[in-house]
XYZ file of C-alpha atoms in Angstrom:
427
model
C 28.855 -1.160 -2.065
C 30.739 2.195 -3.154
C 31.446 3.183 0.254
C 31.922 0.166 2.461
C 34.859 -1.678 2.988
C 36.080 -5.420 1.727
C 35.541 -6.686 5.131
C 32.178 -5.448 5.558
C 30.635 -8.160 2.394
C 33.610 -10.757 4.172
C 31.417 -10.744 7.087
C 28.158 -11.193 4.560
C 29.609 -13.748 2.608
C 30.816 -15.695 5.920
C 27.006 -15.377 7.551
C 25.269 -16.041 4.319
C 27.707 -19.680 3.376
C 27.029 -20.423 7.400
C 22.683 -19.843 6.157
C 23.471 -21.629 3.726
C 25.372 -24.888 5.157
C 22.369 -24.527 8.096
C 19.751 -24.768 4.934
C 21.047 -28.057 3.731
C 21.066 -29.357 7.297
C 18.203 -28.784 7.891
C 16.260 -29.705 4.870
C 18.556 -33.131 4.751
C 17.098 -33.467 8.564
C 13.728 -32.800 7.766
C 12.966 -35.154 5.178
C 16.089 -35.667 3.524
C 14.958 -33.040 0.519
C 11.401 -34.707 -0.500
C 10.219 -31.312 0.375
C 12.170 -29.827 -2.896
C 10.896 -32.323 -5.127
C 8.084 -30.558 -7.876
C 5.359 -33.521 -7.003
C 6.249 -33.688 -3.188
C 2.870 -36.059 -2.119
C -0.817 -35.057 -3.506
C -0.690 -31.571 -1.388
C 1.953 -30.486 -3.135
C 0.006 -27.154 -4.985
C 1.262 -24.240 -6.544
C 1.053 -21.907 -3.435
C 3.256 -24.231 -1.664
C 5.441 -24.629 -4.470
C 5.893 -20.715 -4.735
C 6.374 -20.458 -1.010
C 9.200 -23.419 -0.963
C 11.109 -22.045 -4.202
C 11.055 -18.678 -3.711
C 12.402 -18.585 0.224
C 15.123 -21.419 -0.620
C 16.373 -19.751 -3.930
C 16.840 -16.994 -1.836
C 19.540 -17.717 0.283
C 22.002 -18.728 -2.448
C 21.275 -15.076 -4.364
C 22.230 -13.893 -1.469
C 24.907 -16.184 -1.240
C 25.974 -14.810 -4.702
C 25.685 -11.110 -4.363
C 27.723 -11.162 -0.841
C 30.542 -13.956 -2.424
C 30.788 -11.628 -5.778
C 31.154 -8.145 -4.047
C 33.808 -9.534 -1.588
C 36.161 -10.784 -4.618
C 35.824 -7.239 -6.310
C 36.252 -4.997 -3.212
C 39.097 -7.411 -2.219
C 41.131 -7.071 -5.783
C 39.735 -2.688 -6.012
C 41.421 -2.129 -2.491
C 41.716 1.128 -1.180
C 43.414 4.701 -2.300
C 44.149 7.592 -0.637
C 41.967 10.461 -1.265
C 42.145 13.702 0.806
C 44.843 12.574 3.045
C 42.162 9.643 4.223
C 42.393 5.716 3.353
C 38.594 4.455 1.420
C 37.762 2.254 -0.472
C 38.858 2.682 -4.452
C 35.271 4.137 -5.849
C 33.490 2.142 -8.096
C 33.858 4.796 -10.779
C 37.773 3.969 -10.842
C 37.173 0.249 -11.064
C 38.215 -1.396 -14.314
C 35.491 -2.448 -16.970
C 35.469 -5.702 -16.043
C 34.327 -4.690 -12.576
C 32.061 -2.712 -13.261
C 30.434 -4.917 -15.166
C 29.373 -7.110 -12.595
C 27.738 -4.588 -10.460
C 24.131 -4.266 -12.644
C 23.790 -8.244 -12.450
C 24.915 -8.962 -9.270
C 22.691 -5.665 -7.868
C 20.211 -7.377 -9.415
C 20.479 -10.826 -7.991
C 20.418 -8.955 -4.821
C 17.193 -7.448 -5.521
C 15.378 -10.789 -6.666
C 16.138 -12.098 -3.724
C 15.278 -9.245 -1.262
C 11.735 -9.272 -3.252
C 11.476 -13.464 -2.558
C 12.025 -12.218 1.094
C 8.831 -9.637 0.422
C 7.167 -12.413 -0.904
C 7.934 -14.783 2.039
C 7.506 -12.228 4.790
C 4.137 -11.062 3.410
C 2.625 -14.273 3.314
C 3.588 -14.879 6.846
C 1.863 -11.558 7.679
C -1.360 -12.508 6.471
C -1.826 -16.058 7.511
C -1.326 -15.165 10.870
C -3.502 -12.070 10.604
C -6.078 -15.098 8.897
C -5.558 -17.639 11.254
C -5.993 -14.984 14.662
C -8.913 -13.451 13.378
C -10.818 -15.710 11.491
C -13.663 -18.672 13.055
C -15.616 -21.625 12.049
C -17.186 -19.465 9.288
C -14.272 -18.546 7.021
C -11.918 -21.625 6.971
C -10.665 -21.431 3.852
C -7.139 -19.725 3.102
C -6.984 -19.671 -0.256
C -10.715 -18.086 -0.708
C -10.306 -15.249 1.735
C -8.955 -11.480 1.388
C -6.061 -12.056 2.776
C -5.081 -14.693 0.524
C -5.733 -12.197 -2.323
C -3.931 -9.374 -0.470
C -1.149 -11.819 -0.865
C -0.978 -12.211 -4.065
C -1.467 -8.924 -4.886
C 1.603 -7.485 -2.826
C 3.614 -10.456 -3.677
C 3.768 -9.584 -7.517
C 3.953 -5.887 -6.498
C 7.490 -6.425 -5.058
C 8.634 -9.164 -7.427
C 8.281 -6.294 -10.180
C 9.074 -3.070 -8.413
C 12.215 -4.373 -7.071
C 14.182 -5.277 -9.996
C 12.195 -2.917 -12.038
C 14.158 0.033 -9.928
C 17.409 -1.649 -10.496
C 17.028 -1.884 -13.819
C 16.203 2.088 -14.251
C 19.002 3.374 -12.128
C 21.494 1.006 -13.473
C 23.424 4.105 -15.362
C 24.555 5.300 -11.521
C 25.712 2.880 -10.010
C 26.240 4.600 -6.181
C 22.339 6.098 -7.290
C 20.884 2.510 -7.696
C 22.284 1.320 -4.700
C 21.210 4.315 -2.986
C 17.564 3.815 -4.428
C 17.846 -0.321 -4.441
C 18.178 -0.231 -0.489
C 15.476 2.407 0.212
C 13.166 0.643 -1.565
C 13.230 -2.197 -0.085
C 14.056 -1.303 3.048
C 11.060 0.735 3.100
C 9.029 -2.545 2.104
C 10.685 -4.967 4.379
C 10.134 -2.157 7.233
C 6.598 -1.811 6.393
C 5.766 -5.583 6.977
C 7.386 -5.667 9.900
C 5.330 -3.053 11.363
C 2.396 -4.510 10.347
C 3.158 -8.018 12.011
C 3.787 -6.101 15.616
C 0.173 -6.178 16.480
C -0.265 -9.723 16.060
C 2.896 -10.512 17.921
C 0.848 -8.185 20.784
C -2.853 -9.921 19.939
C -1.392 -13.129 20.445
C -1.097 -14.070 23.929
C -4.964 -13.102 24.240
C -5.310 -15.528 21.306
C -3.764 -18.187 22.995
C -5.906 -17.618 25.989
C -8.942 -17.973 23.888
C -7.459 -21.057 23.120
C -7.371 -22.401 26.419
C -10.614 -21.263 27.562
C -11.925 -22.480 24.517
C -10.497 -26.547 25.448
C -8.712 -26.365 22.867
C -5.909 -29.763 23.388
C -2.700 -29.127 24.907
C -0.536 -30.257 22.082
C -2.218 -27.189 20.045
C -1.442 -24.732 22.913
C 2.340 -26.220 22.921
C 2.921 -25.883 19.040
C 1.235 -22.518 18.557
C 3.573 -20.857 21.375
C 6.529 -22.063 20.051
C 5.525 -20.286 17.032
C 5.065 -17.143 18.678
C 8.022 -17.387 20.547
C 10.062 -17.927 17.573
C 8.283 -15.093 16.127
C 8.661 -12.837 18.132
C 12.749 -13.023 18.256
C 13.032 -13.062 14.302
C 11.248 -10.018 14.009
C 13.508 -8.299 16.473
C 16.144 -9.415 13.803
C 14.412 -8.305 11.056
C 14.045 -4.640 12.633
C 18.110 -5.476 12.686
C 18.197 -6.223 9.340
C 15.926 -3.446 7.909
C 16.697 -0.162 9.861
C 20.173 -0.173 8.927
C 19.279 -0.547 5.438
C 16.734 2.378 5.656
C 19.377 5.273 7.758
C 22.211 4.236 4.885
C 18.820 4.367 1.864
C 17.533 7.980 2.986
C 21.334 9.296 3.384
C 22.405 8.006 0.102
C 19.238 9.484 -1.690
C 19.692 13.155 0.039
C 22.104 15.498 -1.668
C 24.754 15.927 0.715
C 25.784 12.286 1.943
C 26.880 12.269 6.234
C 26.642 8.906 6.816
C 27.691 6.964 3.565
C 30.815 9.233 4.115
C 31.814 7.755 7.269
C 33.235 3.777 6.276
C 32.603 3.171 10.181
C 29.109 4.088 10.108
C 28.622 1.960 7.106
C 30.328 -0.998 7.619
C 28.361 -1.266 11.450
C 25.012 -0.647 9.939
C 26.108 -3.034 6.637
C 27.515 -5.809 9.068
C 24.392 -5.503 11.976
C 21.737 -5.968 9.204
C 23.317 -9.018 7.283
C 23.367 -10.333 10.955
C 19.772 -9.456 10.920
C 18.998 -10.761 7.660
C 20.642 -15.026 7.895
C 19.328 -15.091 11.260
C 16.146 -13.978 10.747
C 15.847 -16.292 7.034
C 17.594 -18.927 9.674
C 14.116 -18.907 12.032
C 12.221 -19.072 8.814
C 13.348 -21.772 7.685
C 12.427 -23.198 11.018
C 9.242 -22.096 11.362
C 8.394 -23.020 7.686
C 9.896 -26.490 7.619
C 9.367 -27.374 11.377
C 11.567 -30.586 12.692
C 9.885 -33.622 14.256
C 12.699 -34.813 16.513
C 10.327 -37.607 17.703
C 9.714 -39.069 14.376
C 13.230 -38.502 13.106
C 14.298 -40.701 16.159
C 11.370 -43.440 15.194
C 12.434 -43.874 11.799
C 16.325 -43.678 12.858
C 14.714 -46.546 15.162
C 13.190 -48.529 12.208
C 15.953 -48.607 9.723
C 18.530 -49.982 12.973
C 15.677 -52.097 13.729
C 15.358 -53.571 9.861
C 19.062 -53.626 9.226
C 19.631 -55.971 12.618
C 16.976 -57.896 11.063
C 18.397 -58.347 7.485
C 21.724 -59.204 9.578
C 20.490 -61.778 11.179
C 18.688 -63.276 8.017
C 14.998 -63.292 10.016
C 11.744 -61.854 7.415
C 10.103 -58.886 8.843
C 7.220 -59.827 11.692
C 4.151 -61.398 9.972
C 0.894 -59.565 9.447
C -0.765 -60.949 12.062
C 1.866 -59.234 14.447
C 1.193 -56.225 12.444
C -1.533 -55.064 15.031
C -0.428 -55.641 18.708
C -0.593 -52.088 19.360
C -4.379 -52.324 19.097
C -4.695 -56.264 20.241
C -2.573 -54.857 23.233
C -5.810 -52.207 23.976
C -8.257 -54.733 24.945
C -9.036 -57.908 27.204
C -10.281 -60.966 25.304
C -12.554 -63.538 26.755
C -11.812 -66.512 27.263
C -14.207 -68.350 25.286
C -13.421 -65.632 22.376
C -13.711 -67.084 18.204
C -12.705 -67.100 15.251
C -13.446 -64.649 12.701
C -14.808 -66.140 9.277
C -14.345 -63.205 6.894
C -11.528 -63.989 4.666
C -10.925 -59.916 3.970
C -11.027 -59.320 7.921
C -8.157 -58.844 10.054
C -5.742 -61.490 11.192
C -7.066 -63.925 13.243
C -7.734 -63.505 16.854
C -10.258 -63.133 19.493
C -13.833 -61.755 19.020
C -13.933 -58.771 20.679
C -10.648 -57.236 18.892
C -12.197 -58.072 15.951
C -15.200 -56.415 16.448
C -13.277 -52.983 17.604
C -11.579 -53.390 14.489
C -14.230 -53.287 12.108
C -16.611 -50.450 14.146
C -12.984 -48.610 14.121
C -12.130 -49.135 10.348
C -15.945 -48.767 9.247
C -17.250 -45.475 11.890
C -17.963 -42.709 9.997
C -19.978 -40.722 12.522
C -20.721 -40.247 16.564
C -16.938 -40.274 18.635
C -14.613 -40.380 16.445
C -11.322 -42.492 16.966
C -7.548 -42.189 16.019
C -6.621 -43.861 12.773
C -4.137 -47.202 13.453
C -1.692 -47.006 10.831
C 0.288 -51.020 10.262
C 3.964 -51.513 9.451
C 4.532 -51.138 6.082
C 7.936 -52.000 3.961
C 8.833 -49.039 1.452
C 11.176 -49.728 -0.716
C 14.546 -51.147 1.283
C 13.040 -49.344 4.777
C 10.304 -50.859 6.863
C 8.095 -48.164 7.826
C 7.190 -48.067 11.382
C 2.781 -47.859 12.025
C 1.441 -46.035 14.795
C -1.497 -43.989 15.620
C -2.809 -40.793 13.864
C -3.836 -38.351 15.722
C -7.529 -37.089 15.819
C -8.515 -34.724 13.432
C -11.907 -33.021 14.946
C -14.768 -33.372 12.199
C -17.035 -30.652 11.949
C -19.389 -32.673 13.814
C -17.019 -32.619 16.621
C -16.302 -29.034 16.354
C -19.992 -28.154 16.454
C -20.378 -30.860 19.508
C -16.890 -28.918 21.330
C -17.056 -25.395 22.571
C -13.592 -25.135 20.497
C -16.037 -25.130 17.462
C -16.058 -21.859 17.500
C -12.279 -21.560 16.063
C -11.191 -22.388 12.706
C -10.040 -26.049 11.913
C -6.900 -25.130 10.542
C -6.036 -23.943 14.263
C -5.974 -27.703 15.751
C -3.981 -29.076 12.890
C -1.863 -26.417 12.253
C 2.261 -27.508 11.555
C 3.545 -24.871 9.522
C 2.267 -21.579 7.708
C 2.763 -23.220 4.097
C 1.820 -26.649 5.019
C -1.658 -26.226 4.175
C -4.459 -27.758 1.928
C -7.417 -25.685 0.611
C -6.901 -23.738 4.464
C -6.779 -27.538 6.291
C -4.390 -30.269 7.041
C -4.280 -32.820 4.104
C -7.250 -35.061 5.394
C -6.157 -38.340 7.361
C -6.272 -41.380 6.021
C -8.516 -44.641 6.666
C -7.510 -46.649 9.311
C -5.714 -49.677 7.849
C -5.887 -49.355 4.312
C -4.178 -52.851 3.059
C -1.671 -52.173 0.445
């Protein structure tokens, strides 16, 4: 801040508003910003509240503290001092100025420790979900969980808390601001390393273990992205930590070179927006298959509505599973006024041994058309969730649930997918 030049938080404020414009896309994309709603569905706790609120605020602090240094280093300028051009000091800005440092230092620091909180988390579900089995399959009652918790309110104090104490200085509080949590940020990254290395033999327990394709597919991806955000967050940290220890130190080599700074300042807030950018991927992963179904459905209803025909009657409802069998020729009628639609025997019968099984093989929940609202919501077919009949049946018993029905670190309920729903609950 006191030794870099205007251009240097230009090129912040330019990566953090392109973050930020990449945020709303994406959240608009992924379910048009449900997910931000307080009572997003019945899964919506108070660890994935935390998780949600506490990564997205963080992008527009950021947002802030890059936007509000550029204006100020932009009117300051620079002076001549020892036959050099640097930037005008901060102890020979105006009042005004000044002023603005301690709050927007601080904004910068809330938001570095929602990064702690975000990056920390990350660390140990993965550590969870590598190392534990069928035994321990519940997130939020294992150590890690706690360890979580623990380190999460650790950094959402110390932070700020060391702003707030060297607030009198303000070249020392930067000084001591970016050490701090460079040192933090640093530390986590280390500690994720080995599971970036364990993880390929993970995977191959996977496979050896029968666990489905799908699973295999969806977990590398993860790694993958993974692996390159971490490579941008060593970007985004080690800069942070050279231009921390050589403000701290009595005699300043670095900090007094405005090249040096502005290439470490402007290679970690690459480092920083495109490593929050894979974040937000990983934590709010895109379904480009469903997007394109229900893009599909609301054509579909709207060239109905156009045309002035009613949506397709009930009975129509279930050709995807009518379309699964052969019927007999000589096939009845069924009598039960709460059964399905009408049709041959045999469907029937699948239907009710499908709606009413609650033990043995277990089969993929058929989920009707249904109209919400002014949309028509598409049905399809859930996909199998293994009981823990199944799992103890399936060599892949011997890995935790969570592992076939993982989608997202923060997506979880009670260390599980949200259980799936009857087949063909009526409305």
């Amino acid at each position: 801040m006191s030794h870099t030049s205007p251009a240097t938080y230009l090129v912040w404020s330019i990566i953090s508003c392109v973050l930020f414009a990449f945020l709303v896309f994406h959240m608009w994309s992924f379910d048009r910003f449900k997910c931000l709603k307080w009572n997003n569905g019945p899964y919506s706790g108070a660890f994935k509240r935390v998780m949600t609120y506490s990564y997205l605020l963080s992008v527009p602090l950021i947002m802030t503290y890059a936007i509000g240094f550029t204006i100020i280093k932009y009117q300051q300028g620079f002076i001549e001092f020892k036959g050099a051009i640097i930037p005008k000091p901060a102890a020979m800005w105006p009042e005004s100025a000044r002023r603005a440092i301690f709050p927007l230092m601080l904004t910068f620091t809330v938001a570095w420790s929602m990064e702690m909180i975000t990056h920390l988390e990350e660390l140990c579900f993965w550590l969870f979900l590598v190392n534990s089995g069928s035994v321990q399959q519940n997130w939020f009652h294992s150590w890690y969980f706690r360890t979580w918790i623990f380190g999460s309110t650790l950094a959402i104090i110390y932070m700020p808390l060391l702003t707030i104490l060297t607030r009198a200085d303000p070249v020392k509080c930067e000084a001591y601001t970016f050490l701090a949590g460079s040192l933090g940020s640093l530390s986590l990254t280390l500690w994720f390393t080995p599971i970036l290395w364990a993880f390929p033999a993970f995977l191959a327990s996977l496979k050896s273990e029968g666990v489905d394709t799908a699973t295999i597919v969806r977990l590398t991806k993860f790694h993958e992205l993974n692996l390159i955000r971490i490579i941008f967050r060593f970007i985004f940290v080690v800069p942070f930590v050279v231009l921390g220890v050589d403000g701290v130190r009595p005699h300043s080599h670095i900090n007094e070179s405005m090249l040096w700074t502005d290439f470490l300042t402007m290679i970690a807030a690459f480092g920083c927006c495109i490593s929050s950018a894979m974040t937000l991927v990983i934590f709010f992963p895109r379904s480009v298959e469903g997007e394109i179904a229900a893009k599909d459905a609301r054509r579909e209803q709207k060239r109905l509505q156009a045309g002035g025909r009613m949506a397709a009657p009930e009975h129509q409802r279930y050709s995807v599973v009518e379309s699964q069998y052969e019927y007999p020729d000589d096939a009845g009628k069924a009598s039960d006024p709460f059964s399905f639609p009408p049709g041959p025997a045999a469907p029937q019968a699948a239907y009710k041994e499908w709606d009413t099984i609650e033990s043995g093989t277990r089969l993929p929940a058929m989920r009707p058309n249904r109209r919400r609202g002014g949309d028509l919501e598409m049905g399809g077919i859930d996909p199998v969730e293994p009981s823990r009949s199944d799992l103890s049946r399936n060599p892949s018993g011997k890995l935790n649930p969570l592992v076939h029905n993982f989608r997202s670190p923060i997506d979880l309920y009670n260390g599980e997918q949200p259980p799936t729903q009857r087949a063909f609950v009526r409305r």
